[in-house]
Coordinates of C-alpha atoms and ligand atoms in Angstrom, one line a residue:
M1 CA 2.0 14.9 -28.8
A2 CA 0.0 12.4 -26.7
Y3 CA 0.2 12.0 -23.0
A4 CA 1.4 8.9 -21.2
I5 CA 0.8 7.4 -17.7
T6 CA 4.0 6.6 -15.8
Q7 CA 5.3 4.6 -12.8
T8 CA 3.4 6.2 -10.0
C9 CA -0.1 5.5 -11.5
C10 CA -2.4 4.8 -8.5
N11 CA -5.2 3.2 -10.6
D12 CA -7.9 5.2 -9.0
A13 CA -9.2 6.1 -12.4
S14 CA -9.7 9.8 -11.7
C15 CA -8.3 10.4 -15.1
V16 CA -10.7 8.1 -16.9
S17 CA -13.8 10.1 -16.0
V18 CA -12.3 13.4 -17.3
C19 CA -11.0 12.1 -20.7
P20 CA -13.2 13.6 -23.4
V21 CA -12.4 10.9 -25.9
N22 CA -12.4 7.8 -23.5
C23 CA -8.8 6.9 -24.5
I24 CA -7.6 5.8 -21.0
H25 CA -8.0 2.1 -20.4
P26 CA -8.7 -0.3 -18.8
T27 CA -11.7 1.6 -17.4
P28 CA -13.3 0.4 -14.1
D29 CA -16.0 -1.3 -16.2
E30 CA -13.6 -3.4 -18.2
P31 CA -12.5 -6.9 -17.0
E32 CA -8.7 -6.0 -17.2
F33 CA -9.2 -3.3 -14.5
G34 CA -9.2 -5.9 -11.8
T35 CA -5.7 -7.2 -12.6
T36 CA -3.9 -4.3 -14.2
D37 CA -0.9 -2.7 -12.5
M38 CA -1.6 0.7 -14.1
L39 CA -3.8 2.5 -16.6
Y40 CA -2.7 3.4 -20.2
I41 CA -3.4 6.2 -22.7
D42 CA -3.9 5.3 -26.3
P43 CA -1.5 7.7 -28.2
A44 CA -3.5 7.2 -31.4
A45 CA -6.7 8.5 -29.8
C46 CA -5.3 11.1 -27.3
I47 CA -6.2 14.7 -28.3
D48 CA -3.5 16.1 -26.0
C49 CA -6.0 18.2 -23.9
G50 CA -4.1 17.5 -20.6
A51 CA -7.3 17.0 -18.6
C52 CA -6.0 13.6 -17.3
A53 CA -2.7 15.2 -16.1
D54 CA -4.8 17.9 -14.2
A55 CA -7.0 15.2 -12.7
C56 CA -4.3 12.8 -11.7
P57 CA -4.0 12.8 -7.9
V58 CA -0.4 11.5 -7.9
D59 CA 1.1 13.5 -10.8
A60 CA 1.7 10.4 -13.0
V61 CA 0.6 11.8 -16.4
F62 CA 3.0 13.7 -18.7
P63 CA 3.2 14.5 -22.4
V64 CA 5.3 11.8 -24.0
D65 CA 7.9 14.2 -25.3
R66 CA 8.5 15.4 -21.7
L67 CA 9.3 12.0 -20.3
R68 CA 12.9 11.9 -19.0
G69 CA 15.3 9.3 -17.6
P70 CA 13.6 6.1 -16.3
D71 CA 10.2 7.4 -17.4
T72 CA 11.0 7.4 -21.1
V73 CA 10.0 3.7 -21.3
F74 CA 6.4 4.6 -20.4
G75 CA 5.7 6.1 -23.9
D76 CA 6.2 2.7 -25.4
L77 CA 4.4 0.9 -22.5
N78 CA 1.3 3.0 -23.0
R79 CA 1.3 2.5 -26.8
D80 CA 2.0 -1.3 -26.5
W81 CA -0.9 -1.9 -24.2
F82 CA -3.3 -1.0 -27.0
R83 CA -1.5 -3.4 -29.4
D84 CA -2.5 -6.2 -27.0
H85 CA -5.9 -4.7 -26.1
P86 CA -7.3 -3.0 -29.2
S87 CA -10.1 -0.6 -28.3
D88 CA -12.5 1.6 -30.3
H89 CA -12.9 3.8 -27.2
A90 CA -16.6 3.5 -27.3
W91 CA -18.4 4.8 -24.2
G92 CA -20.1 2.4 -21.8
A93 CA -23.6 3.0 -20.4
P94 CA -23.6 6.3 -18.5
G95 CA -23.4 5.9 -14.7
F96 CA -24.9 8.3 -12.2
P97 CA -23.6 9.0 -8.7
R98 CA -25.6 7.3 -6.0
S99 CA -27.5 9.7 -3.7
L100 CA -30.0 9.3 -0.9
P101 CA -33.6 10.4 -0.9
G102 CA -34.0 13.5 1.3
E103 CA -36.7 12.1 3.5
L104 CA -34.3 9.6 5.0
G105 CA -32.8 12.5 7.0
T106 CA -29.2 12.9 8.1
L107 CA -27.4 9.6 8.6
R108 CA -24.5 9.5 11.2
I109 CA -21.8 7.1 9.9
A110 CA -18.6 6.2 11.7
V111 CA -15.5 5.2 9.6
V112 CA -12.8 3.4 11.6
G113 CA -9.4 4.1 10.0
T114 CA -8.0 7.1 8.1
G115 CA -6.0 5.3 5.4
P116 CA -6.8 5.3 1.7
S117 CA -9.9 3.0 1.9
A118 CA -11.3 5.2 4.7
G119 CA -10.5 8.3 2.7
Y120 CA -12.4 7.0 -0.4
T121 CA -15.3 5.8 1.8
A122 CA -15.7 9.3 3.4
Q123 CA -15.3 11.0 0.0
E124 CA -18.1 8.7 -1.5
L125 CA -20.4 9.4 1.5
L126 CA -19.9 13.1 1.5
R127 CA -20.4 13.4 -2.2
G128 CA -23.6 11.3 -2.4
T129 CA -25.4 11.9 0.9
S130 CA -25.9 14.6 3.6
A131 CA -24.4 12.2 6.1
E132 CA -22.4 13.3 9.1
I133 CA -19.2 11.3 9.5
T134 CA -17.2 10.4 12.5
M135 CA -13.6 9.3 11.6
I136 CA -11.5 7.4 14.1
D137 CA -7.9 6.3 14.2
R138 CA -5.9 4.6 16.9
L139 CA -2.9 6.8 16.0
P140 CA -2.8 10.5 16.7
V141 CA -2.2 11.2 13.0
T142 CA -4.2 10.3 9.8
G143 CA -3.1 8.5 6.7
G144 CA -2.7 4.8 7.5
L145 CA -0.5 3.1 4.9
L146 CA -0.4 6.3 2.9
R147 CA 1.8 7.8 5.7
H148 CA 3.3 4.7 7.1
G149 CA 3.5 2.3 4.1
V150 CA 4.2 4.2 0.9
A151 CA 8.0 4.4 0.5
P152 CA 9.5 7.9 1.1
D153 CA 11.0 8.0 -2.4
H154 CA 7.5 7.8 -3.8
Q155 CA 6.5 11.3 -2.8
S156 CA 4.2 11.8 -5.8
T157 CA 2.1 8.8 -4.6
K158 CA 1.7 10.5 -1.3
R159 CA 0.2 13.5 -3.0
I160 CA -3.1 11.6 -3.0
A161 CA -3.3 12.6 0.7
E162 CA -4.1 16.1 -0.5
S163 CA -7.4 15.0 -2.0
F164 CA -8.2 13.2 1.3
A165 CA -7.2 16.3 3.3
S166 CA -10.1 18.2 1.7
V167 CA -12.4 15.3 2.7
F168 CA -11.1 15.3 6.3
H169 CA -11.7 19.1 6.5
D170 CA -15.4 18.9 5.4
P171 CA -17.6 20.6 8.1
R172 CA -19.8 17.4 8.2
L173 CA -16.8 15.3 9.4
R174 CA -15.5 15.0 13.0
M175 CA -12.2 13.5 13.6
H176 CA -11.3 11.4 16.7
L177 CA -7.6 10.3 16.7
N178 CA -5.6 8.5 19.3
L179 CA -8.8 6.4 20.0
E180 CA -8.9 2.7 19.5
I181 CA -12.1 0.7 18.9
G182 CA -11.9 -2.5 20.8
T183 CA -9.8 -1.0 23.5
D184 CA -11.1 2.5 24.4
L185 CA -14.6 2.0 23.0
T186 CA -16.4 -1.2 22.0
H187 CA -17.9 -1.8 18.6
R188 CA -21.3 -2.0 20.5
E189 CA -20.7 1.5 21.9
L190 CA -19.7 3.0 18.6
A191 CA -22.7 1.4 16.8
A192 CA -25.1 2.7 19.5
H193 CA -24.2 6.3 18.4
H194 CA -24.3 5.8 14.6
H195 CA -26.6 4.5 11.9
A196 CA -23.7 2.6 10.5
V197 CA -20.1 1.8 11.1
V198 CA -17.6 1.1 8.3
Y199 CA -14.4 -0.6 9.3
A200 CA -11.4 0.5 7.2
V201 CA -8.7 -0.9 9.4
G202 CA -6.4 -2.6 6.9
A203 CA -4.3 -5.6 7.6
A204 CA -2.0 -4.7 10.4
A205 CA -0.2 -8.0 11.1
D206 CA 2.3 -10.1 9.1
R207 CA 2.1 -13.5 7.6
R208 CA 4.5 -16.0 9.4
L209 CA 7.0 -18.2 7.7
G210 CA 6.7 -20.9 10.3
I211 CA 10.3 -21.9 10.2
P212 CA 12.9 -22.3 13.0
G213 CA 14.7 -19.2 14.1
E214 CA 12.1 -16.9 12.6
D215 CA 12.0 -14.8 15.8
L216 CA 15.7 -14.4 16.3
P217 CA 16.8 -10.8 16.8
G218 CA 17.7 -9.5 13.4
S219 CA 14.7 -11.1 11.7
L220 CA 12.0 -8.6 11.2
P221 CA 8.6 -8.5 9.5
A222 CA 8.3 -6.1 6.6
T223 CA 5.7 -4.0 8.6
A224 CA 8.3 -3.2 11.2
F225 CA 11.0 -2.3 8.6
V226 CA 8.6 -0.2 6.5
G227 CA 7.1 1.4 9.6
W228 CA 10.7 2.2 10.8
Y229 CA 11.7 4.2 7.7
N230 CA 8.2 5.8 7.6
A231 CA 8.2 7.1 11.2
D232 CA 5.4 4.9 12.3
P233 CA 5.1 5.8 16.0
T234 CA 4.4 2.1 16.9
V235 CA 7.9 1.1 15.7
P236 CA 10.9 2.1 17.8
A237 CA 13.7 4.2 16.2
D238 CA 16.2 1.4 17.0
A239 CA 14.1 -1.4 15.5
V240 CA 16.5 -1.9 12.6
E241 CA 20.3 -2.5 12.8
L242 CA 22.3 -2.1 9.6
S243 CA 25.7 -3.2 10.6
A244 CA 25.8 -6.3 8.3
E245 CA 27.0 -6.2 4.8
R246 CA 24.3 -8.5 3.4
V247 CA 20.5 -8.4 4.0
A248 CA 18.1 -11.1 2.9
V249 CA 14.6 -10.1 2.0
V250 CA 12.1 -13.0 1.8
G251 CA 9.2 -12.5 -0.6
N252 CA 9.0 -11.1 -4.1
G253 CA 6.2 -8.5 -4.0
N254 CA 6.3 -4.7 -4.2
V255 CA 7.0 -4.3 -0.5
A256 CA 10.1 -6.5 -0.9
V257 CA 11.2 -4.3 -3.8
D258 CA 10.5 -1.1 -1.8
I259 CA 12.7 -2.5 1.1
A260 CA 15.6 -3.5 -1.3
R261 CA 15.5 0.0 -2.9
I262 CA 15.5 1.9 0.3
L263 CA 18.4 -0.2 1.7
L264 CA 20.6 0.6 -1.3
T265 CA 19.5 4.1 -2.4
D266 CA 22.0 6.9 -1.9
P267 CA 21.0 8.4 1.5
D268 CA 21.6 11.9 0.0
R269 CA 18.6 11.2 -2.4
L270 CA 16.5 10.1 0.5
A271 CA 17.4 13.2 2.5
A272 CA 15.1 15.2 0.2
T273 CA 12.1 13.1 1.3
D274 CA 10.0 12.6 4.4
I275 CA 11.9 9.5 5.5
A276 CA 12.1 9.2 9.3
D277 CA 15.2 11.1 10.6
H278 CA 16.3 8.0 12.6
A279 CA 16.2 5.8 9.5
L280 CA 18.1 8.4 7.4
A281 CA 20.8 8.6 10.1
A282 CA 21.0 4.7 10.2
L283 CA 21.1 4.5 6.4
R284 CA 24.0 7.0 6.3
R285 CA 26.0 4.7 8.7
S286 CA 24.8 1.5 7.0
R287 CA 27.3 -1.1 6.0
V288 CA 24.8 -3.0 3.8
R289 CA 25.9 -3.4 0.2
E290 CA 24.1 -6.5 -1.0
V291 CA 20.4 -7.3 -0.7
V292 CA 19.3 -10.8 -1.7
L293 CA 15.6 -11.1 -2.7
L294 CA 14.4 -14.7 -2.1
A295 CA 11.5 -15.7 -4.3
R296 CA 10.0 -19.2 -3.7
R297 CA 8.6 -19.3 -7.3
G298 CA 10.0 -18.4 -10.7
P299 CA 10.1 -15.0 -12.4
E300 CA 6.9 -15.7 -14.2
Q301 CA 5.1 -15.7 -10.8
A302 CA 6.8 -12.6 -9.4
A303 CA 4.3 -10.5 -7.4
W304 CA 6.0 -7.2 -8.0
T305 CA 4.5 -4.9 -10.6
R306 CA 6.3 -4.0 -13.8
A307 CA 6.6 -0.3 -13.0
E308 CA 8.2 -1.0 -9.6
F309 CA 10.6 -3.6 -11.0
L310 CA 11.7 -1.2 -13.7
A311 CA 12.4 1.4 -11.1
L312 CA 14.6 -1.1 -9.2
R313 CA 16.5 -1.9 -12.4
Q314 CA 17.3 1.7 -12.8
L315 CA 18.5 2.5 -9.3
P316 CA 21.6 4.7 -9.7
G317 CA 24.9 3.0 -8.5
V318 CA 23.2 -0.4 -7.9
E319 CA 23.8 -3.5 -10.0
V320 CA 20.9 -5.9 -10.3
V321 CA 21.8 -9.5 -11.0
V322 CA 19.9 -12.8 -11.3
E323 CA 21.2 -16.0 -9.8
D324 CA 21.8 -18.4 -12.7
H325 CA 19.4 -21.4 -12.6
P326 CA 18.4 -23.6 -15.6
Q327 CA 14.7 -22.9 -15.2
V328 CA 15.1 -19.2 -14.7
R329 CA 17.5 -19.0 -17.7
A330 CA 14.9 -20.9 -19.8
A331 CA 12.0 -18.6 -18.7
I332 CA 14.0 -15.5 -19.7
E333 CA 15.1 -17.1 -23.0
A334 CA 11.5 -18.0 -23.8
A335 CA 10.3 -14.5 -23.0
E336 CA 13.1 -13.1 -25.2
S337 CA 12.3 -15.3 -28.1
G338 CA 8.6 -14.5 -27.9
A339 CA 7.7 -18.1 -26.9
G340 CA 6.7 -16.8 -23.4
A341 CA 5.7 -13.2 -23.0
R342 CA 6.9 -10.4 -25.3
S343 CA 10.6 -9.6 -24.8
G344 CA 12.6 -6.7 -23.5
P345 CA 12.5 -4.6 -20.3
G346 CA 9.1 -3.1 -19.8
T347 CA 7.1 -5.7 -21.7
G348 CA 5.6 -9.0 -20.8
S349 CA 5.8 -11.0 -17.6
G350 CA 8.4 -11.1 -14.8
A351 CA 10.7 -13.2 -17.0
G352 CA 10.6 -10.6 -19.8
L353 CA 11.5 -7.9 -17.4
L354 CA 14.7 -9.8 -16.5
A355 CA 16.0 -9.7 -20.1
G356 CA 19.4 -8.1 -20.3
L357 CA 20.3 -8.6 -16.5
P358 CA 23.5 -10.5 -15.8
L359 CA 22.9 -14.2 -14.9
V360 CA 25.5 -15.1 -12.3
P361 CA 26.5 -18.1 -10.2
Y362 CA 25.9 -17.2 -6.6
D363 CA 27.6 -18.2 -3.3
G364 CA 25.9 -16.7 -0.3
S365 CA 28.4 -18.3 2.2
A366 CA 31.1 -15.9 1.1
A367 CA 31.2 -12.1 1.9
P368 CA 29.6 -9.9 -0.7
G369 CA 31.8 -8.4 -3.3
P370 CA 32.5 -4.7 -3.6
G371 CA 29.9 -2.3 -4.9
R372 CA 26.1 -2.2 -4.1
R373 CA 24.0 -4.9 -5.7
I374 CA 20.7 -6.7 -5.6
V375 CA 20.7 -10.4 -6.2
L376 CA 17.4 -12.0 -7.4
R377 CA 17.2 -15.6 -6.3
F378 CA 14.2 -17.5 -7.7
L379 CA 12.9 -20.9 -6.7
S380 CA 14.5 -20.4 -3.3
A381 CA 12.8 -20.4 0.1
P382 CA 14.2 -20.1 3.6
A383 CA 14.1 -23.3 5.6
G384 CA 15.5 -21.9 8.8
L385 CA 17.4 -19.0 10.4
S386 CA 20.3 -19.4 12.7
G387 CA 22.8 -17.4 14.7
D388 CA 24.3 -17.0 18.2
G389 CA 21.7 -14.8 19.8
R390 CA 21.0 -12.9 16.5
V391 CA 20.5 -13.9 12.9
E392 CA 23.7 -14.8 11.1
A393 CA 22.6 -17.1 8.3
L394 CA 19.6 -18.6 6.6
T395 CA 19.3 -22.1 5.2
V396 CA 17.9 -21.7 1.8
E397 CA 16.1 -24.6 0.1
R398 CA 15.8 -24.9 -3.6
T399 CA 12.2 -25.2 -4.6
T400 CA 10.2 -26.5 -7.6
L401 CA 6.6 -25.9 -8.7
A402 CA 4.3 -28.9 -8.8
A403 CA 1.9 -29.3 -11.7
D404 CA -0.9 -27.6 -9.7
G405 CA 1.3 -24.6 -8.9
R406 CA 2.2 -25.6 -5.3
V407 CA 5.7 -24.8 -4.1
E408 CA 7.7 -27.9 -3.1
G409 CA 11.1 -28.2 -1.5
T410 CA 13.7 -30.2 -3.4
G411 CA 15.8 -31.0 -0.3
T412 CA 18.8 -29.3 -1.8
T413 CA 20.0 -26.5 0.5
D414 CA 22.7 -23.9 0.8
V415 CA 23.8 -21.3 3.4
L416 CA 23.2 -17.6 2.9
R417 CA 25.1 -15.5 5.4
A418 CA 23.1 -12.4 6.3
G419 CA 23.0 -10.2 9.4
L420 CA 19.4 -9.0 8.8
V421 CA 16.4 -10.9 7.4
V422 CA 13.3 -9.0 6.4
R423 CA 10.2 -11.2 6.0
S424 CA 8.2 -9.5 3.3
I425 CA 5.6 -12.2 2.6
G426 CA 2.4 -10.2 2.9
H427 CA 0.1 -8.7 5.5
R428 CA -2.6 -10.3 7.5
G429 CA -5.7 -8.8 9.1
V430 CA -6.2 -8.7 12.8
P431 CA -9.5 -9.8 14.5
L432 CA -11.5 -7.0 15.9
P433 CA -13.3 -7.6 19.2
G434 CA -17.1 -8.0 18.4
L435 CA -16.7 -8.6 14.7
P436 CA -16.7 -11.9 12.8
F437 CA -13.3 -12.8 11.4
D438 CA -12.4 -15.4 8.7
E439 CA -9.2 -17.0 10.0
R440 CA -8.5 -18.6 6.6
T441 CA -8.3 -15.4 4.7
G442 CA -7.4 -13.1 7.6
T443 CA -10.3 -10.7 6.7
V444 CA -13.6 -9.6 8.2
A445 CA -16.3 -11.9 6.9
H446 CA -18.6 -9.9 4.5
R447 CA -20.8 -9.9 1.5
E448 CA -20.3 -6.9 -0.9
G449 CA -19.0 -5.0 2.1
R450 CA -21.8 -5.9 4.6
V451 CA -20.2 -7.7 7.6
V452 CA -21.9 -11.1 8.0
D453 CA -22.1 -13.7 10.7
P454 CA -20.2 -16.6 9.1
A455 CA -22.3 -19.2 11.0
T456 CA -25.7 -17.9 9.6
G457 CA -24.6 -15.8 6.6
R458 CA -26.8 -13.0 8.0
P459 CA -25.5 -9.4 7.9
L460 CA -24.8 -7.6 11.1
P461 CA -27.1 -4.6 10.7
G462 CA -25.3 -1.3 10.1
T463 CA -21.8 -2.9 10.0
Y464 CA -19.6 -2.7 6.9
V465 CA -16.0 -3.3 5.9
V466 CA -13.8 -1.8 3.2
G467 CA -10.2 -2.0 1.9
W468 CA -7.7 -4.7 2.9
A469 CA -9.8 -5.7 5.9
K470 CA -12.4 -6.7 3.3
R471 CA -10.5 -7.9 0.3
G472 CA -7.3 -9.1 1.9
P473 CA -3.9 -7.4 1.6
S474 CA -3.5 -6.8 -2.1
G475 CA -3.9 -4.0 -4.6
G476 CA -2.5 -0.5 -4.6
I477 CA -4.1 2.7 -3.3
G478 CA -6.5 3.3 -6.2
A479 CA -8.1 -0.2 -5.9
N480 CA -9.7 1.1 -2.7
R481 CA -11.9 3.6 -4.7
A482 CA -14.0 0.9 -6.4
C483 CA -14.0 -1.1 -3.2
A484 CA -15.3 1.9 -1.2
R485 CA -17.9 2.5 -3.9
E486 CA -19.2 -1.1 -3.4
T487 CA -19.3 -0.9 0.4
V488 CA -21.0 2.5 0.3
G489 CA -23.4 1.3 -2.3
A490 CA -24.5 -1.6 0.0
L491 CA -24.8 0.9 2.9
L492 CA -27.0 3.2 0.8
D493 CA -29.2 0.3 -0.4
D494 CA -29.7 -0.7 3.3
A495 CA -30.5 2.9 4.2
V496 CA -33.2 3.1 1.4
A497 CA -34.5 -0.3 2.6
R498 CA -34.7 1.2 6.1
A499 CA -32.5 -1.7 7.3
L500 CA -30.1 0.5 9.3
P501 CA -30.5 0.6 13.1
V502 CA -31.6 3.9 14.6
P503 CA -28.8 5.2 16.9
E504 CA -29.6 5.1 20.6
A505 CA -27.7 8.4 21.3
G506 CA -26.5 11.5 19.5
R507 CA -23.3 13.1 18.3
R508 CA -22.8 15.2 21.5
D509 CA -23.3 12.1 23.6
F510 CA -20.6 10.3 21.6
E511 CA -18.2 13.2 22.0
R512 CA -18.7 13.2 25.8
L513 CA -18.1 9.4 25.8
V514 CA -14.9 9.8 23.9
R515 CA -13.7 12.6 26.2
R516 CA -14.4 10.4 29.2
R517 CA -12.7 7.3 27.9
R518 CA -9.8 8.9 26.1
P519 CA -9.1 12.4 27.5
D520 CA -6.0 12.7 25.2
A521 CA -8.0 11.8 22.0
V522 CA -7.2 14.5 19.4
G523 CA -9.2 16.2 16.7
L524 CA -8.8 18.1 13.5
R525 CA -7.3 21.2 15.1
E526 CA -4.5 19.2 16.7
L527 CA -4.0 17.3 13.4
R528 CA -3.5 20.7 11.6
A529 CA -1.0 21.7 14.2
V530 CA 1.0 18.5 13.7
D531 CA 0.9 19.0 9.9
R532 CA 2.1 22.6 10.3
A533 CA 4.9 21.6 12.7
E534 CA 6.1 18.8 10.4
R535 CA 6.0 21.0 7.3
E536 CA 7.9 23.8 9.1
R537 CA 10.6 21.5 10.2
G538 CA 10.8 20.1 6.6
E539 CA 11.0 23.6 5.1
A540 CA 14.1 24.4 7.1
E541 CA 15.8 21.3 5.6
G542 CA 14.4 21.5 2.0
R543 CA 12.1 18.5 2.6
P544 CA 8.4 18.1 2.2
R545 CA 8.1 17.5 6.0
V546 CA 10.0 16.0 8.9
K547 CA 7.8 13.5 10.5
L548 CA 7.3 13.3 14.2
A549 CA 8.0 9.7 15.1
T550 CA 6.6 9.1 18.5
V551 CA 3.1 9.3 20.0
S552 CA 4.3 11.8 22.7
E553 CA 5.9 14.1 20.1
L554 CA 2.7 14.0 18.0
L555 CA 0.5 14.8 21.0
A556 CA 2.8 17.6 22.1
A557 CA 2.8 19.2 18.6
G558 CA -1.0 18.9 18.5
R559 CA -1.2 20.7 21.9
R560 CA 0.9 23.6 20.7
R561 CA -1.8 24.6 18.3
Ligands
NAP601 P1 2.4 -9.6 -2.1 O1 2.3 -8.8 -3.3 O2 1.3 -10.5 -1.7 O3 3.7 -10.4 -2.2 C1 4.1 -11.3 -1.2 C2 5.3 -12.2 -1.6 O4 5.6 -13.0 -0.5 C3 5.0 -13.0 -2.8 O5 6.1 -13.0 -3.6 C4 4.7 -14.4 -2.2 O6 5.1 -15.5 -3.0 C5 5.7 -14.4 -1.0 N1 5.4 -15.3 0.0 C6 4.2 -15.5 0.6 N2 4.3 -16.5 1.5 C7 5.6 -16.9 1.5 C8 6.3 -17.9 2.2 N3 5.8 -18.7 3.1 N4 7.6 -18.1 1.9 C9 8.2 -17.4 0.9 N5 7.6 -16.4 0.2 C10 6.3 -16.2 0.5 O7 2.5 -8.6 -0.8 P2 3.3 -7.3 -0.5 O8 4.6 -7.2 -1.3 O9 3.3 -7.1 0.9 O10 2.3 -6.2 -1.2 C11 0.9 -6.1 -0.7 C12 0.1 -5.2 -1.8 O11 0.6 -3.9 -1.7 C13 0.3 -5.7 -3.2 O12 -0.9 -5.6 -3.9 C14 1.3 -4.7 -3.7 O13 1.3 -4.5 -5.1 C15 0.9 -3.4 -3.0 N6 2.0 -2.5 -3.0 C16 2.1 -1.7 -4.0 C17 3.2 -0.8 -4.1 C18 3.3 0.1 -5.3 O14 2.5 0.1 -6.1 N7 4.4 0.8 -5.4 C19 4.1 -0.8 -3.1 C20 4.0 -1.6 -2.0 C21 2.9 -2.5 -1.9 P3 4.0 -16.4 -3.7 O15 3.6 -15.7 -4.9 O16 4.8 -17.6 -4.0 O17 2.9 -16.6 -2.7

């Protein structure tokens, strides 16, 4: 019986390199790798050895005959991918890990950030070089979006943190947490103590809608909502108020899907996860029973991935309906008839995934009906938010797509009554003092990971960028592996070309500087103490961990080491 890859696939291709028959595709060398949601195993070629299941960092690979419940569809999904992408599983040219010539000595490299792109960068550097690494995070705990972004009901995705933990505990790595570059230390000071600095700082801000009423209380960016349920210490415990019966989520990507799912999942199921205690308590008291997802384009352009949408369709006790609209109906019918993408849930485009869902007329000015449900409204964009001191309603404008794909308002509007609006329209990078920033893309200006001065196109010696700060806010966790490989490759090329600056001061000097500027900066020992404290609290409640949700609690737990 063959193996199949399931919903939580992280795309980091750890499985590809261990498969003895090269039956997992697309591989990182194949063009489809850049756009695929997940990887697939060809059941006709799989020899059932299980090496991929052992290598998978997120526990996403199972024998097909052991798939249960919502995962059963993945047997067909794996098989069908090879119907559309026939492969003879021939091996590509062999690749060899990059390494540095010994005569270059020990490089000292700072990595700013401790999320997935930082983790893959450190892993790549430790494997291929004898470098000493300084890791820095502005929060007193590591993980970035792995800890504060991945939804709590996706515990197996969070398992990838275990592979990063072994990186963070490498004796060549020093950790400085609760230390912010740009505030506590400048880029210049950091660079003066290292041969190279790699920025893995993600995209911490939100895109703006730019409509009236956007900042009314009760209108939140997705980063705040997600941070709230994930115990991000920068988001207050009372940031979200769930007294309304209807919530509108603007945007149609995976984060919007995460938010809708968390809002309507039975809290007893979430109680077995590492969700923030304050969020669990609020969700138990929640009056929310309808979540409306507003997508400004049609189902064919949905930004969510197939696996995430299938999981939403299968949420126990929650009905998923689609607002009836001639264009949406036509897209679904085309997908069903095979004129669009192949039909049926689990196949084809966004429209194909809607096949079989009820198409209903929708009136958002009335109170929601009984029962918990998710309403998918396509070709709908918010034109304004209104309310007396707090959001009470949105004006929703019907949209259409111009021939060039631009979204245009039609002028036809309706009212959607909602007491909470979550704006889930994507992240945006934040400029870092001392580093060039591309305002248009919201990223650090770079070439193959080398930070460049946009005016001259010249690289800033010894300065690199990786992850969302480099590529913009798209792609799941595993996409950072190839991204880190590119950035580290550029750094090693520069090292070999002797183009890295020589540090003005050593590791000890840097540690003294950190202690002076940030006496409450914390290191690996404190991090271990926090981890232990959270796991112990979790054990008592049958949960993986109970997260500490404020900076002061995290620092106190660290001090109790
Ligand atoms: P995203 O995938 O870029 O989706 C953003 C959504 O917002 C799109 O539907 C976009 O529509 C819409 N939007 C943008 N501007 C808008 C506006 N002015 N008005 C109305 N709608 C607007 O962003 P995301 O959901 O934040 O996800 C970020 C990345 O993380 C993605 O790559 C995602 O797959 C990944 N992620 C993955 C998982 C997972 O694998 N489980 C979970 C969470 C996040 P248009 O298409 O019309 O622009």
